[in-house]
Amino acid sequence: MVDFHEDPVPGSGRRAARADFVSDAPRLPLNGRWRFRLSDTAGGTGPSLPDPALDDTDWDDIRVPSHWVLEGYDRPLYTNTAYPFPIDPPYLPDDNATGDYRLRFDLPSGWPGGRTVLRFQGVDSCGTVWLNGELLGHSKGSRLPFEFDVTGVVRPAGNLLAVRVQRWSSGSYLEDQDMWWLPGIFRDVELLSRPVDGIDDFTVRASYRDGSGTLSVTADVPGTVEIPELGLVFGTGERVTIDRVEPWSAERPRLYRGTLSAAGETIELAAGFRTVEIIGGRLLINGVPVLFRGVNRHEHDPDRGRSLDRDTMIRDIELMKRHNVNAVRTAHYPPHPEFLRLCDEYGLWVVDECDIETHGFIYAGWEGNPPGEPMWRDALLDRARRMVERDKNHPSVVVWSLGNESGAGAAFGDIERYIRHRDPTRPLHYERDPSYRHSDFHSLMYPSLDDLERIGQRKEDPPEGVLPESDDDVRRRGLPFLLCEYAHAMGNGPGSLADYQAILESYERFCGAFVWEWIDHGLAEVDSLGRRYYRHGGDIGYQPNGERFCLDGLLFPDRTPSPGLGELRKAIEPVGIAVDGGFVVVTNKYDVLSLGHLAFRWRAEVDGVLEDEGTLTVPDCPARSVVRVPLPALDHGFEGEVWLTVEAVLAEAARWAPAGHVVAFGQARSGSGAHRRPARAPGRAVFSADGRLVRLGDLELDGPVFDVWRAPTENDRGQGPRNALAADWEAVGLDRFLHRRGEIERPDGDTIVVRGRSGPATRTLGFRTTYTYRRRDDGLHLLIEADPVGDWDDTAYGHLTVSPPRMGVRFALPGGYSEVTWFGRGPGESYADSHAAARVGRYTAAIDALQTPYLVPQENGNHVETRWLELSGQGLPTLRVDGEPHLDFTARRWTSEALRAARRPHDLTDSGRVWLNLDHAQQGIGSASCGPALPERYRLPVRRYTWSMTLSV
Ligand code: IPT
């Protein structure tokens, strides 16, 4: 019995890699229910698997395509960088779950003679295939197709297809991406008739220059190309020039549809004319610079893993387009081929990445890393070949990525040579080899803002091991820069998206950036109480595991957009709208489109209430240019805080969004009027003996409690010991302040001063606090002064430099409060470094709706720049708080302590009270879970703070 799985060869018996296409030749999908049996070792059920006579009636049934670990067998495993098996290449442990699959099928009547091919679009990680007892061969390379010629083996009826799939194979050494290990036949299986005189493979070259296009199609047999719309009929191997064509771009994905026919077969063609070049250190497409506003997309579905259906792919693309995303890096493997067809049609720039990652060799000091070992050369090259051959005809694919996080090695030179020879029309990207010799881009992951700025100026320090002014150093500096990962979207965040975008838009060297990452890889599970939740690596009970690091997407696993995606949409919007003097300044940031497809509308709000609105006529304005339009004539008699909002919306429905969809907006304050405050009775204030405010008018409350801590976000926790701010807060005790009040003075009949001190046990550090209450006509005015005291440098415990995440106070309020109305930024949550998407306005929301259910509970739901807020609830007096001028507020039914303690959103239960935080400020969010430290300007240094507010009921 053959056992291929530990052999480093990429496969055997397979046909040559070729393009994926749609043709009129008969095709028989073999997806459906297959017989299935799982064994513990690579030998599976033994040698009788392919035997047609084997009785498999008592075997289970499994859905194909799927991952068996999501169909009730074995278990999914998640590791980030670690191999879940010993580094002992190319061998694997004996414990190696192996799925044996069997399918009986007949050919449909009329299945033509000629050749028949059996195709697998994706098998993880190694599949050995037999038909009617005959061994066809095997293949590795999980996210790539393979085919066998079954002519003469397949029969009209009573076929038995048998497939043995090992969970671990030599191929697993090349597939150490940061994702779930999900074995199985997880993409389509099909039988393809290859007609006599059919076309096996073809290459389309459709280039564009200055309005005209050049088209050629080469194929393995002579054929005819027809593009009716262009009046074209020509033969394969010819090159035709078309005087006037519209180019293909992500912004206007113009496809020219036609056919390629040979005597026995007609293939659908969708030509997109475009030319990708690097000139003068810049990436140009169709002669103009482009900026990728991108995301890294893994294939993920919480129930089906990487087995995605077409509707889910469309959903991803629609969500991307609606959030102004124009580019996808297919992290970290070629996607299902249908996804690329959809990218051609909807318009997304694609960096197609090869299924290569050997990250786990980091634990071997990169000793024996496959790209540097001759043993792996064929396997690595095979992966590049299968990607390029499969995807070469997609206009959306504009860059080939050689792989991810695989160090350096000679194999990348081999891959480079192969791709340049086969496809000189697309540049190559590879980030991890510091020489960048095999890359047409300089590229990094997760640089700080300052480092990015230097890169923009081509003034970056050379990577380690590269000598200044060496050939590699000089060449790299001349390359365009592609930021392949940034803004780690784990939990609440990422912060600084607008800061990054400002830099990316400032230097010609940049061709764009890809947020890490598109979607949280949570796997759906139901707990014993029937509640659905999402598992991460730490929920599996297997070591090692990458814990929560797979929950770092802009979408929750069910594809609900997170606040981070809303912020990204704003940060990367293709139209800038600002107000300058008497003008609305509209900056067209598209690379290709003019503004003709957009309509502009404006609204004027006074204290958040709509007072006037209209449309704005914006003259058509070409890509990458600016127009100034006179401001709409506003009534200048408005009293209050006046904001003008201008929106750019789709004038007509696009394929991916209805007419009226908001593409971009800008807001500007008009005049300097302050918001009006309702006249209020002050309400009698009652204080406890120790100086807490316990009653205001008819409202019983309790507070203020000095609060300098928040439930850590994933980004506050940093990455291991790096940037572990939350650990420092806890080390010095910011999360467990004890309070002393009670020095109460009454300097006059309307004033009460409460002095105190707050700090943690065992420490001298803390803040001296002074609360000064003044009874005024519009309410109870509260001034808070906080002065640091004690040893904040923590000399006793090793010089931690701690900055508090919050500077504020907390009140406990009756649980009957249910709704908040506020004037400030909203409606979503906002933070110091993440509030571009939150418009100034007046909002009302249920307290329950103010919570963002991050899969791992953590700080959420803050609102910066709040002018005032009102809490209301059945039978309760409305509590109003006015900032002087602004506050951050958070309102929730549980405390920050409960938020930290919870493991899942459903662990959070109503405490019976509403906890209202009224903060002078909170620190920013950042993206330090895998990225640079939070910039200083978004932190709260230890210093004196004062702020005030007015409370009324
Ligand atoms: C980077 C990986 O490329 C990506 O797959 C993911 O693991 C990401 O980090 C973190 O979520 S690699 C890292 C060493 C920067």
JSON list of N, CA and C in Angstrom, two decimals, residues 251 293 574-576 586-598 620-627:
[
{"chain": "A", "resi": 251, "resn": "GLU", "atom": "N", "xyz": [-11.98, 50.24, -9.60]},
{"chain": "A", "resi": 251, "resn": "GLU", "atom": "CA", "xyz": [-13.03, 51.26, -9.48]},
{"chain": "A", "resi": 251, "resn": "GLU", "atom": "C", "xyz": [-14.06, 51.15, -10.60]},
{"chain": "A", "resi": 293, "resn": "ARG", "atom": "N", "xyz": [-6.47, 50.22, -0.87]},
{"chain": "A", "resi": 293, "resn": "ARG", "atom": "CA", "xyz": [-7.11, 50.40, 0.44]},
{"chain": "A", "resi": 293, "resn": "ARG", "atom": "C", "xyz": [-7.61, 49.01, 0.79]},
{"chain": "A", "resi": 574, "resn": "PRO", "atom": "N", "xyz": [-12.88, 57.42, -0.44]},
{"chain": "A", "resi": 574, "resn": "PRO", "atom": "CA", "xyz": [-12.23, 57.89, -1.65]},
{"chain": "A", "resi": 574, "resn": "PRO", "atom": "C", "xyz": [-12.52, 59.36, -1.99]},
{"chain": "A", "resi": 575, "resn": "VAL", "atom": "N", "xyz": [-13.29, 60.00, -1.16]},
{"chain": "A", "resi": 575, "resn": "VAL", "atom": "CA", "xyz": [-13.58, 61.42, -1.38]},
{"chain": "A", "resi": 575, "resn": "VAL", "atom": "C", "xyz": [-13.35, 62.14, -0.06]},
{"chain": "A", "resi": 576, "resn": "GLY", "atom": "N", "xyz": [-12.51, 63.16, -0.10]},
{"chain": "A", "resi": 576, "resn": "GLY", "atom": "CA", "xyz": [-12.29, 63.96, 1.11]},
{"chain": "A", "resi": 576, "resn": "GLY", "atom": "C", "xyz": [-13.22, 65.16, 1.08]},
{"chain": "A", "resi": 586, "resn": "VAL", "atom": "N", "xyz": [-13.70, 69.53, -1.95]},
{"chain": "A", "resi": 586, "resn": "VAL", "atom": "CA", "xyz": [-13.94, 68.12, -2.25]},
{"chain": "A", "resi": 586, "resn": "VAL", "atom": "C", "xyz": [-12.70, 67.57, -2.93]},
{"chain": "A", "resi": 587, "resn": "THR", "atom": "N", "xyz": [-12.06, 66.60, -2.29]},
{"chain": "A", "resi": 587, "resn": "THR", "atom": "CA", "xyz": [-10.84, 66.01, -2.84]},
{"chain": "A", "resi": 587, "resn": "THR", "atom": "C", "xyz": [-11.19, 64.64, -3.40]},
{"chain": "A", "resi": 588, "resn": "ASN", "atom": "N", "xyz": [-11.01, 64.48, -4.68]},
{"chain": "A", "resi": 588, "resn": "ASN", "atom": "CA", "xyz": [-11.26, 63.19, -5.30]},
{"chain": "A", "resi": 588, "resn": "ASN", "atom": "C", "xyz": [-10.02, 62.32, -5.09]},
{"chain": "A", "resi": 589, "resn": "LYS", "atom": "N", "xyz": [-10.15, 61.33, -4.25]},
{"chain": "A", "resi": 589, "resn": "LYS", "atom": "CA", "xyz": [-9.03, 60.45, -3.96]},
{"chain": "A", "resi": 589, "resn": "LYS", "atom": "C", "xyz": [-9.11, 59.14, -4.74]},
{"chain": "A", "resi": 590, "resn": "TYR", "atom": "N", "xyz": [-10.09, 59.02, -5.61]},
{"chain": "A", "resi": 590, "resn": "TYR", "atom": "CA", "xyz": [-10.10, 57.85, -6.48]},
{"chain": "A", "resi": 590, "resn": "TYR", "atom": "C", "xyz": [-8.86, 57.90, -7.37]},
{"chain": "A", "resi": 591, "resn": "ASP", "atom": "N", "xyz": [-8.44, 56.73, -7.82]},
{"chain": "A", "resi": 591, "resn": "ASP", "atom": "CA", "xyz": [-7.31, 56.68, -8.74]},
{"chain": "A", "resi": 591, "resn": "ASP", "atom": "C", "xyz": [-7.77, 56.79, -10.18]},
{"chain": "A", "resi": 592, "resn": "VAL", "atom": "N", "xyz": [-9.03, 56.46, -10.42]},
{"chain": "A", "resi": 592, "resn": "VAL", "atom": "CA", "xyz": [-9.52, 56.39, -11.79]},
{"chain": "A", "resi": 592, "resn": "VAL", "atom": "C", "xyz": [-10.80, 57.21, -11.98]},
{"chain": "A", "resi": 593, "resn": "LEU", "atom": "N", "xyz": [-11.73, 57.05, -11.08]},
{"chain": "A", "resi": 593, "resn": "LEU", "atom": "CA", "xyz": [-13.05, 57.63, -11.29]},
{"chain": "A", "resi": 593, "resn": "LEU", "atom": "C", "xyz": [-13.06, 59.13, -11.08]},
{"chain": "A", "resi": 594, "resn": "SER", "atom": "N", "xyz": [-13.88, 59.80, -11.89]},
{"chain": "A", "resi": 594, "resn": "SER", "atom": "CA", "xyz": [-14.21, 61.19, -11.57]},
{"chain": "A", "resi": 594, "resn": "SER", "atom": "C", "xyz": [-15.36, 61.12, -10.56]},
{"chain": "A", "resi": 595, "resn": "LEU", "atom": "N", "xyz": [-15.90, 62.25, -10.19]},
{"chain": "A", "resi": 595, "resn": "LEU", "atom": "CA", "xyz": [-16.94, 62.22, -9.17]},
{"chain": "A", "resi": 595, "resn": "LEU", "atom": "C", "xyz": [-18.34, 62.12, -9.76]},
{"chain": "A", "resi": 596, "resn": "GLY", "atom": "N", "xyz": [-18.40, 61.90, -11.07]},
{"chain": "A", "resi": 596, "resn": "GLY", "atom": "CA", "xyz": [-19.70, 61.92, -11.75]},
{"chain": "A", "resi": 596, "resn": "GLY", "atom": "C", "xyz": [-20.70, 60.91, -11.23]},
{"chain": "A", "resi": 597, "resn": "HIS", "atom": "N", "xyz": [-20.25, 59.83, -10.61]},
{"chain": "A", "resi": 597, "resn": "HIS", "atom": "CA", "xyz": [-21.20, 58.81, -10.16]},
{"chain": "A", "resi": 597, "resn": "HIS", "atom": "C", "xyz": [-21.77, 59.13, -8.77]},
{"chain": "A", "resi": 598, "resn": "LEU", "atom": "N", "xyz": [-21.35, 60.26, -8.22]},
{"chain": "A", "resi": 598, "resn": "LEU", "atom": "CA", "xyz": [-21.79, 60.60, -6.86]},
{"chain": "A", "resi": 598, "resn": "LEU", "atom": "C", "xyz": [-22.74, 61.79, -6.87]},
{"chain": "A", "resi": 620, "resn": "ASP", "atom": "N", "xyz": [-17.98, 67.93, -11.99]},
{"chain": "A", "resi": 620, "resn": "ASP", "atom": "CA", "xyz": [-17.24, 66.70, -12.15]},
{"chain": "A", "resi": 620, "resn": "ASP", "atom": "C", "xyz": [-15.76, 67.00, -11.99]},
{"chain": "A", "resi": 621, "resn": "CYS", "atom": "N", "xyz": [-15.08, 66.13, -11.36]},
{"chain": "A", "resi": 621, "resn": "CYS", "atom": "CA", "xyz": [-13.71, 66.42, -10.97]},
{"chain": "A", "resi": 621, "resn": "CYS", "atom": "C", "xyz": [-12.90, 65.15, -11.17]},
{"chain": "A", "resi": 622, "resn": "PRO", "atom": "N", "xyz": [-11.85, 65.21, -11.96]},
{"chain": "A", "resi": 622, "resn": "PRO", "atom": "CA", "xyz": [-11.11, 63.98, -12.27]},
{"chain": "A", "resi": 622, "resn": "PRO", "atom": "C", "xyz": [-10.40, 63.39, -11.06]},
{"chain": "A", "resi": 623, "resn": "ALA", "atom": "N", "xyz": [-9.99, 62.12, -11.22]},
{"chain": "A", "resi": 623, "resn": "ALA", "atom": "CA", "xyz": [-9.30, 61.41, -10.15]},
{"chain": "A", "resi": 623, "resn": "ALA", "atom": "C", "xyz": [-8.12, 62.20, -9.65]},
{"chain": "A", "resi": 624, "resn": "ARG", "atom": "N", "xyz": [-7.85, 62.06, -8.37]},
{"chain": "A", "resi": 624, "resn": "ARG", "atom": "CA", "xyz": [-6.70, 62.69, -7.73]},
{"chain": "A", "resi": 624, "resn": "ARG", "atom": "C", "xyz": [-6.64, 64.21, -7.97]},
{"chain": "A", "resi": 625, "resn": "SER", "atom": "N", "xyz": [-7.79, 64.86, -7.88]},
{"chain": "A", "resi": 625, "resn": "SER", "atom": "CA", "xyz": [-7.77, 66.32, -7.95]},
{"chain": "A", "resi": 625, "resn": "SER", "atom": "C", "xyz": [-8.84, 66.90, -7.02]},
{"chain": "A", "resi": 626, "resn": "VAL", "atom": "N", "xyz": [-8.87, 68.20, -6.94]},
{"chain": "A", "resi": 626, "resn": "VAL", "atom": "CA", "xyz": [-9.67, 68.87, -5.91]},
{"chain": "A", "resi": 626, "resn": "VAL", "atom": "C", "xyz": [-10.59, 69.90, -6.55]},
{"chain": "A", "resi": 627, "resn": "VAL", "atom": "N", "xyz": [-11.83, 70.00, -6.07]},
{"chain": "A", "resi": 627, "resn": "VAL", "atom": "CA", "xyz": [-12.69, 71.13, -6.47]},
{"chain": "A", "resi": 627, "resn": "VAL", "atom": "C", "xyz": [-13.19, 71.85, -5.23]}
]
